[in-house]
XYZ file of C-alpha atoms in Angstrom:
357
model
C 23.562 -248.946 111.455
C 25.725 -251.654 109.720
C 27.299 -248.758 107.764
C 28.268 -246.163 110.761
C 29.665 -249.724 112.629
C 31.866 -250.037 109.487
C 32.850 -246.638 109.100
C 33.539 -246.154 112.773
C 35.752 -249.296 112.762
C 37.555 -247.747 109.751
C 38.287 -244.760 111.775
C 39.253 -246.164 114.833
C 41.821 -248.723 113.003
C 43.412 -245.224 111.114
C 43.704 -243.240 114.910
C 45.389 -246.529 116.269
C 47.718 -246.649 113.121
C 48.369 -243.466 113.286
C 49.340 -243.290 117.558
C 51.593 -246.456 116.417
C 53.419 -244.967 113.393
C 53.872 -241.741 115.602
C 55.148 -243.555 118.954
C 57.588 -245.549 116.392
C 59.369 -242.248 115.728
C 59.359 -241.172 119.502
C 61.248 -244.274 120.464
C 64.943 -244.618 120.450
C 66.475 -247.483 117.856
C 68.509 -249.966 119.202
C 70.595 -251.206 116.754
C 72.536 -254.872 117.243
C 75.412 -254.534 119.000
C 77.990 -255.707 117.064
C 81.879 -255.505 115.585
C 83.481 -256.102 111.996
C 86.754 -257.727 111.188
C 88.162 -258.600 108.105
C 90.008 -261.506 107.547
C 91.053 -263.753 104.804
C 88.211 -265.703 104.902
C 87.756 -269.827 104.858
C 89.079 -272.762 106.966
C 91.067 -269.887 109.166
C 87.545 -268.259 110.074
C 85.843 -271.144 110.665
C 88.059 -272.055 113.546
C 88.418 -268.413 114.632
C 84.536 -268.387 114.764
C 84.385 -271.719 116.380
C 87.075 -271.106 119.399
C 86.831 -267.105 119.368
C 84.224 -264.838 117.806
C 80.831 -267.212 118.960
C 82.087 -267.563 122.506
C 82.702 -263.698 122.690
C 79.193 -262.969 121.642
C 77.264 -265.462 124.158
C 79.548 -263.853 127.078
C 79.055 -260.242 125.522
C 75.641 -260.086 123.649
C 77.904 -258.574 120.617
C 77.717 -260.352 117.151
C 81.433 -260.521 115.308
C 80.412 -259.900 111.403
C 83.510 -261.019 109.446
C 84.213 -259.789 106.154
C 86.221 -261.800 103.807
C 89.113 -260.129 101.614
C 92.986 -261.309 100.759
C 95.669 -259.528 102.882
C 96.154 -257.006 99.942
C 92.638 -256.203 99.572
C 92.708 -255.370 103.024
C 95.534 -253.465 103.175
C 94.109 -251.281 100.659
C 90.456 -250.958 101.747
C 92.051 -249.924 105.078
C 93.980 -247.485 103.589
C 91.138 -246.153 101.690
C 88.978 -245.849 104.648
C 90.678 -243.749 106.411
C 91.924 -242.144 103.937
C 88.237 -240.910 102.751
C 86.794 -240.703 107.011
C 84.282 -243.511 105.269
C 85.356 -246.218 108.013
C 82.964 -249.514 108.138
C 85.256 -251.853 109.604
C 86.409 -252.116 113.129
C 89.288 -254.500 113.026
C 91.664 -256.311 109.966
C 94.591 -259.185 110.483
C 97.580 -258.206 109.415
C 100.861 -259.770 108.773
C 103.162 -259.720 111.591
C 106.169 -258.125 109.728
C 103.368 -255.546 107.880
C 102.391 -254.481 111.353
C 105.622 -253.209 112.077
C 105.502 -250.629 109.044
C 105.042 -246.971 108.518
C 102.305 -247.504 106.045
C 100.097 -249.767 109.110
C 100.475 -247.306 111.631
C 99.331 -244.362 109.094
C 95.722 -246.553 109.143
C 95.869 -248.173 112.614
C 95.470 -247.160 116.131
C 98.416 -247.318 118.131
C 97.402 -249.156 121.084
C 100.274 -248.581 123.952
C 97.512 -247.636 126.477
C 95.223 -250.513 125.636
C 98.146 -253.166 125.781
C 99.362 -251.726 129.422
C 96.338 -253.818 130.922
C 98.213 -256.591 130.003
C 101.845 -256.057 131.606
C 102.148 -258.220 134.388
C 100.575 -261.007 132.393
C 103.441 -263.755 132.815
C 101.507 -266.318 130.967
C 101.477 -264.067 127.530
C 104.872 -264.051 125.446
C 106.324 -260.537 125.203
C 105.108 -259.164 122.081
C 101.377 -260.126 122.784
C 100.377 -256.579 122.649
C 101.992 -254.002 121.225
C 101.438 -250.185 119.022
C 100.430 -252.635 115.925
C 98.307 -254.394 117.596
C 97.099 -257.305 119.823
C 99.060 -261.192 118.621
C 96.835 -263.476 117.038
C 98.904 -266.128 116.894
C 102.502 -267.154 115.254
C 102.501 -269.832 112.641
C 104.277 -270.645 109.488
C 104.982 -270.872 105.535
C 106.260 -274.103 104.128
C 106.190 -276.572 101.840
C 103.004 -278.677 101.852
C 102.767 -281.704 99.408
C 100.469 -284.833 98.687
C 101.625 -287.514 100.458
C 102.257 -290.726 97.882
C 102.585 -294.462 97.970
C 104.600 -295.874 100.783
C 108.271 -296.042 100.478
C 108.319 -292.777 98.023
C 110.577 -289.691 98.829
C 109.154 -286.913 100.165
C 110.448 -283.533 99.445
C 111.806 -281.843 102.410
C 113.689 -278.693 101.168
C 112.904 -275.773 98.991
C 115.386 -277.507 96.760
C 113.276 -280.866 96.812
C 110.648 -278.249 95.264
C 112.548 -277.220 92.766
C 113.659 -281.087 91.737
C 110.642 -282.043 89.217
C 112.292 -284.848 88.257
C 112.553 -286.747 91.536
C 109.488 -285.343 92.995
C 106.593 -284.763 89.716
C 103.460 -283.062 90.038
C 102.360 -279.294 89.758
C 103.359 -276.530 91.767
C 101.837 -273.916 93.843
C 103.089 -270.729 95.653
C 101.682 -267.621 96.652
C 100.747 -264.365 94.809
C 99.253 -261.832 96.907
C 101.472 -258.299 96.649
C 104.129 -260.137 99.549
C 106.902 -261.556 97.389
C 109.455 -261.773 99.700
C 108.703 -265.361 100.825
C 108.762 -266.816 97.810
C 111.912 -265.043 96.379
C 113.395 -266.698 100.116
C 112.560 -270.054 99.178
C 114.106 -269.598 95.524
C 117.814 -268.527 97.183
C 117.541 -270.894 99.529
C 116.615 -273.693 96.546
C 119.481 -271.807 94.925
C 121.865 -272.831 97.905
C 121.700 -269.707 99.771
C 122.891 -270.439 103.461
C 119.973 -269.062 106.236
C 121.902 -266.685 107.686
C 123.422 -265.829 104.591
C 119.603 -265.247 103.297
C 118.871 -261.471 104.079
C 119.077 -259.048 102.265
C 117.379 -261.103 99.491
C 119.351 -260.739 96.189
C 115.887 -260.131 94.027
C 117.883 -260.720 90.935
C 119.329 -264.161 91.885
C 115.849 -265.343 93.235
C 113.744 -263.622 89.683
C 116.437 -266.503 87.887
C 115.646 -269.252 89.975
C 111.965 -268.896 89.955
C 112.336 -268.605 86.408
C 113.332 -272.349 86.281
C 109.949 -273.851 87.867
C 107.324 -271.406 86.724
C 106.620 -274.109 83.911
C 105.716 -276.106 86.859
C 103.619 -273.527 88.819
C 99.847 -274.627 88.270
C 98.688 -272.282 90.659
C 99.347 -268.820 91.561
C 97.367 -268.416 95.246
C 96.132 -265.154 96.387
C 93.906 -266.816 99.530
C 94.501 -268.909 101.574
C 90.698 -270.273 101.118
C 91.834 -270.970 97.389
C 95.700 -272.713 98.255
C 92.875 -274.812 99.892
C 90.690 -275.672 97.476
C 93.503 -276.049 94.658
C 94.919 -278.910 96.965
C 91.387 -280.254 97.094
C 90.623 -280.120 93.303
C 94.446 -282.152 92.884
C 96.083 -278.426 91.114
C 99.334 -279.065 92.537
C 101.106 -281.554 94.626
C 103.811 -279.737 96.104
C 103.262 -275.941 97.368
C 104.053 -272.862 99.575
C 101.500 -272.511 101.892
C 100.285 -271.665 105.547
C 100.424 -273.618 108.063
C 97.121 -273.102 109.250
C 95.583 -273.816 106.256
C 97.799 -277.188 105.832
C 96.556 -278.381 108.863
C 93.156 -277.635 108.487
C 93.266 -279.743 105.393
C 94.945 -282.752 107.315
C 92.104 -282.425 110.076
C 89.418 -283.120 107.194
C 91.396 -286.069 106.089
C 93.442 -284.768 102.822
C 97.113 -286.525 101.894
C 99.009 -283.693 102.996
C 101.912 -282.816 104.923
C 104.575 -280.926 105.320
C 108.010 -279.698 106.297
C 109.706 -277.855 108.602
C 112.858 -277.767 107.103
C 111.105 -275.174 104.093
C 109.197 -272.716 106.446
C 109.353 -269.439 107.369
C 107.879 -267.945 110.669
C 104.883 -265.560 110.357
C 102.234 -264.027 112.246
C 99.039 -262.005 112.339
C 98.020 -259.304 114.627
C 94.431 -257.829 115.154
C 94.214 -254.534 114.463
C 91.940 -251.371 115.156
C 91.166 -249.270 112.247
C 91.324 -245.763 112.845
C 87.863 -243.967 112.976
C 86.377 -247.884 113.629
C 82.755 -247.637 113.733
C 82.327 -250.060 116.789
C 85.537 -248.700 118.691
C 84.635 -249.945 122.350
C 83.302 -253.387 120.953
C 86.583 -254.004 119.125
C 88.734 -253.613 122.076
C 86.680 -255.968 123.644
C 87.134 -258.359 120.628
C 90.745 -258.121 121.305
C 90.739 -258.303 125.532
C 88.606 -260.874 125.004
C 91.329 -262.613 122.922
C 94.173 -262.175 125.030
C 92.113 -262.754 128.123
C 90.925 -266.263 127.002
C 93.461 -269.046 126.548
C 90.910 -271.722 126.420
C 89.493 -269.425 122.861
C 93.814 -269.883 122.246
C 94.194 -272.922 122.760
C 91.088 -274.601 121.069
C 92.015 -272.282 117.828
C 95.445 -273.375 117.754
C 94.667 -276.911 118.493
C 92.970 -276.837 115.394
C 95.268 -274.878 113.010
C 98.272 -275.978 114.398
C 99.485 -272.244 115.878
C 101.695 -271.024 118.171
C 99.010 -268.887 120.907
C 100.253 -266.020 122.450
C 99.514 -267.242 126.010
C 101.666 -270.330 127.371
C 98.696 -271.096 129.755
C 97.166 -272.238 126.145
C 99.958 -273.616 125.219
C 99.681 -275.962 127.820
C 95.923 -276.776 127.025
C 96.456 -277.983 123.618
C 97.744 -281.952 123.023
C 101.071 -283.500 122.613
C 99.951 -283.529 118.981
C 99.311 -279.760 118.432
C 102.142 -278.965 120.752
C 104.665 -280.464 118.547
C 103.523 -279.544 115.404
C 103.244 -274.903 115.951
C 106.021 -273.390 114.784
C 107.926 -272.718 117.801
C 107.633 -276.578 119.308
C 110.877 -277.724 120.634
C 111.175 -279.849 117.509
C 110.866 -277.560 114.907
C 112.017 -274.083 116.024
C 115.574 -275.177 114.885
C 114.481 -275.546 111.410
C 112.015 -272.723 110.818
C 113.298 -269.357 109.506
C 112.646 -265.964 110.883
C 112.353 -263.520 108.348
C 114.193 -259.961 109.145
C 111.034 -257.879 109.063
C 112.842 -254.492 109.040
C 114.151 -255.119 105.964
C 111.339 -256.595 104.375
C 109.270 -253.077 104.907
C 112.166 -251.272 103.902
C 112.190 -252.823 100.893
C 108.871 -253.899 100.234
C 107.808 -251.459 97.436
C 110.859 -252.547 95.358
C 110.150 -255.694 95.417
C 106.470 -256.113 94.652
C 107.345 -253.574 91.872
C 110.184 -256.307 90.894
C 107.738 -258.778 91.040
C 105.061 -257.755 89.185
C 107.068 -257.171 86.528
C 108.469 -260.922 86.452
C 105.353 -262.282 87.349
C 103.166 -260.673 84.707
């Protein structure tokens, strides 16, 4: 008796394995909803996630995966992708100026129709939205430097960089196939007037540069590492972002900076071609736009320029006067001429490569 119980047990748990395994393959799968962007990674998404991608998904259901890569690396995965029909990201920041180039809109959607929604939006500046892509936000490149003893000089030109004598310590700048702002800062070191300054003279800048790389202690390709090199005392005086400056003065670092070295940039969000998660990225990006409170509390934090003066407005005295375009700085900060920096961009990183190797 004890025996047919068992064996009738046995059977019965096999038919109810089997109905499960078999109504498992009947049902649909519902996989996460979700979107991918790629972006360089560190202090920058940290605040992104913080102000942007978290508050999306708790008003969307729709997790933001980031992937981490340097703006070359993404350049070139991008390109690959599509290249190959093998797309697995939905979205990449690019540079501002890069977004404007032939070789962008070869791997990018061109998103006229998307950006219409956003016309009569008097709030948003007038290149919010555009083919290359939806603004991120405007910020800058300058020199950063560890702030000393009280009553010491502080460098506040690209020539003050240059002077290792008055101002000692190692230096930093950036190394990540985009030359053209550190050749900019070497002419104007070299006493190049600003609106003397394009078209770069490669040649002139090579020399100068050639008179501090002794100096240069760290060659940056992230921004996550110009970050930790300040941390770990590898240079005292460096090109870097903005952003990434101020992120390191909101955890308490010695730094600072000046706006009498910096040149404007920008990044965009862009839409891959082919993305994976099309519908969820454009979402990504309304959402964006739609949301200066996500602006604002981004901005506030990396010291930004949002492209919606309803943030703008949200973010302190503080933060107001230290973005890029505050009515104290704007005078000083450089805007680089984009169209020939793409026309040109091939010669130069082939230029520099073959100084800087």
């Amino acid at each position: 008796m004890t025996s047919l119980l068992s064996r009738s047990t046995t059977v019965l748990k096999a038919t109810i394995a089997g109905l499960l395994s078999l109504m498992a393959l009947s049902l649909p799968t519902f996989a996460a909803e979700r979107v991918i962007i790629a972006s360089t990674g560190g202090a920058y998404d940290k605040a992104l996630r913080a102000a942007w991608f978290d508050p999306f998904t708790k008003a969307t259901g729709i997790e933001v995966v980031t992937v981490a890569a340097t703006n070359a690396e993404m350049r070139a995965k991008a390109a690959a992708m599509v290249k190959t029909g093998n797309v697995s990201w939905d979205l990449y920041l690019d540079g501002e100026i890069q977004a404007a180039s032939k070789a962008h809109r070869e791997v990018t959607e061109d998103l006229t129709e998307f950006c219409r929604q956003f016309a009569g939006r008097e709030d948003l500046s007038a290149n919010a939205c555009s083919a290359g892509g939806a603004l991120l936000q405007s910020t800058a490149t300058l020199l950063a430097y560890r702030i000393g003893e009280a009553g010491e000089p502080v460098p506040e030109t690209w020539a003050d960089m240059w002077d290792t004598e008055k101002f000692p310590g190692e230096r930093a700048f950036p190394n990540f196939d985009d030359p053209w702002r550190v050749m900019a800062a070497a002419l104007l070191a070299d006493g190049v007037k600003r609106d003397e300054l394009f078209p770069l003279d490669i040649d002139r800048a090579l020399a100068k540069l050639e008179q501090i790389r002794p100096s240069v202690s760290l060659w940056w390709k992230t921004g996550d590492q110009s970050v930790q090199g300040f941390r770990n005392r590898e240079y005292s005086l460096g090109q870097i972002w903005l952003t990434r400056a101020k992120a390191m003065h909101n955890e308490g670092l010695p730094i600072a900076w000046s706006y009498n070295a910096s040149f404007l940039v920008g990044d965009r969000i862009a839409l891959l071609k082919g993305a994976p998660h099309r519908e969820n990225a454009l979402k990504l990006m309304a959402f964006w736009l739609n949301s200066p409170q996500a602006q604002a509390k981004a901005c506030e934090v990396l010291s930004c320029t949002p492209p919606s003066s309803e943030a703008i407005a949200m973010m302190s005295d503080e933060a107001r006067k230290t973005m890029p375009q505050g009515d104290d700085v704007r005078d000083y900060v450089i805007i680089p001429d984009a169209e020939w920096i793409n026309a040109n961009a091939a010669m130069m990183l082939q230029r520099w490569n073959e100084w800087i190797r």
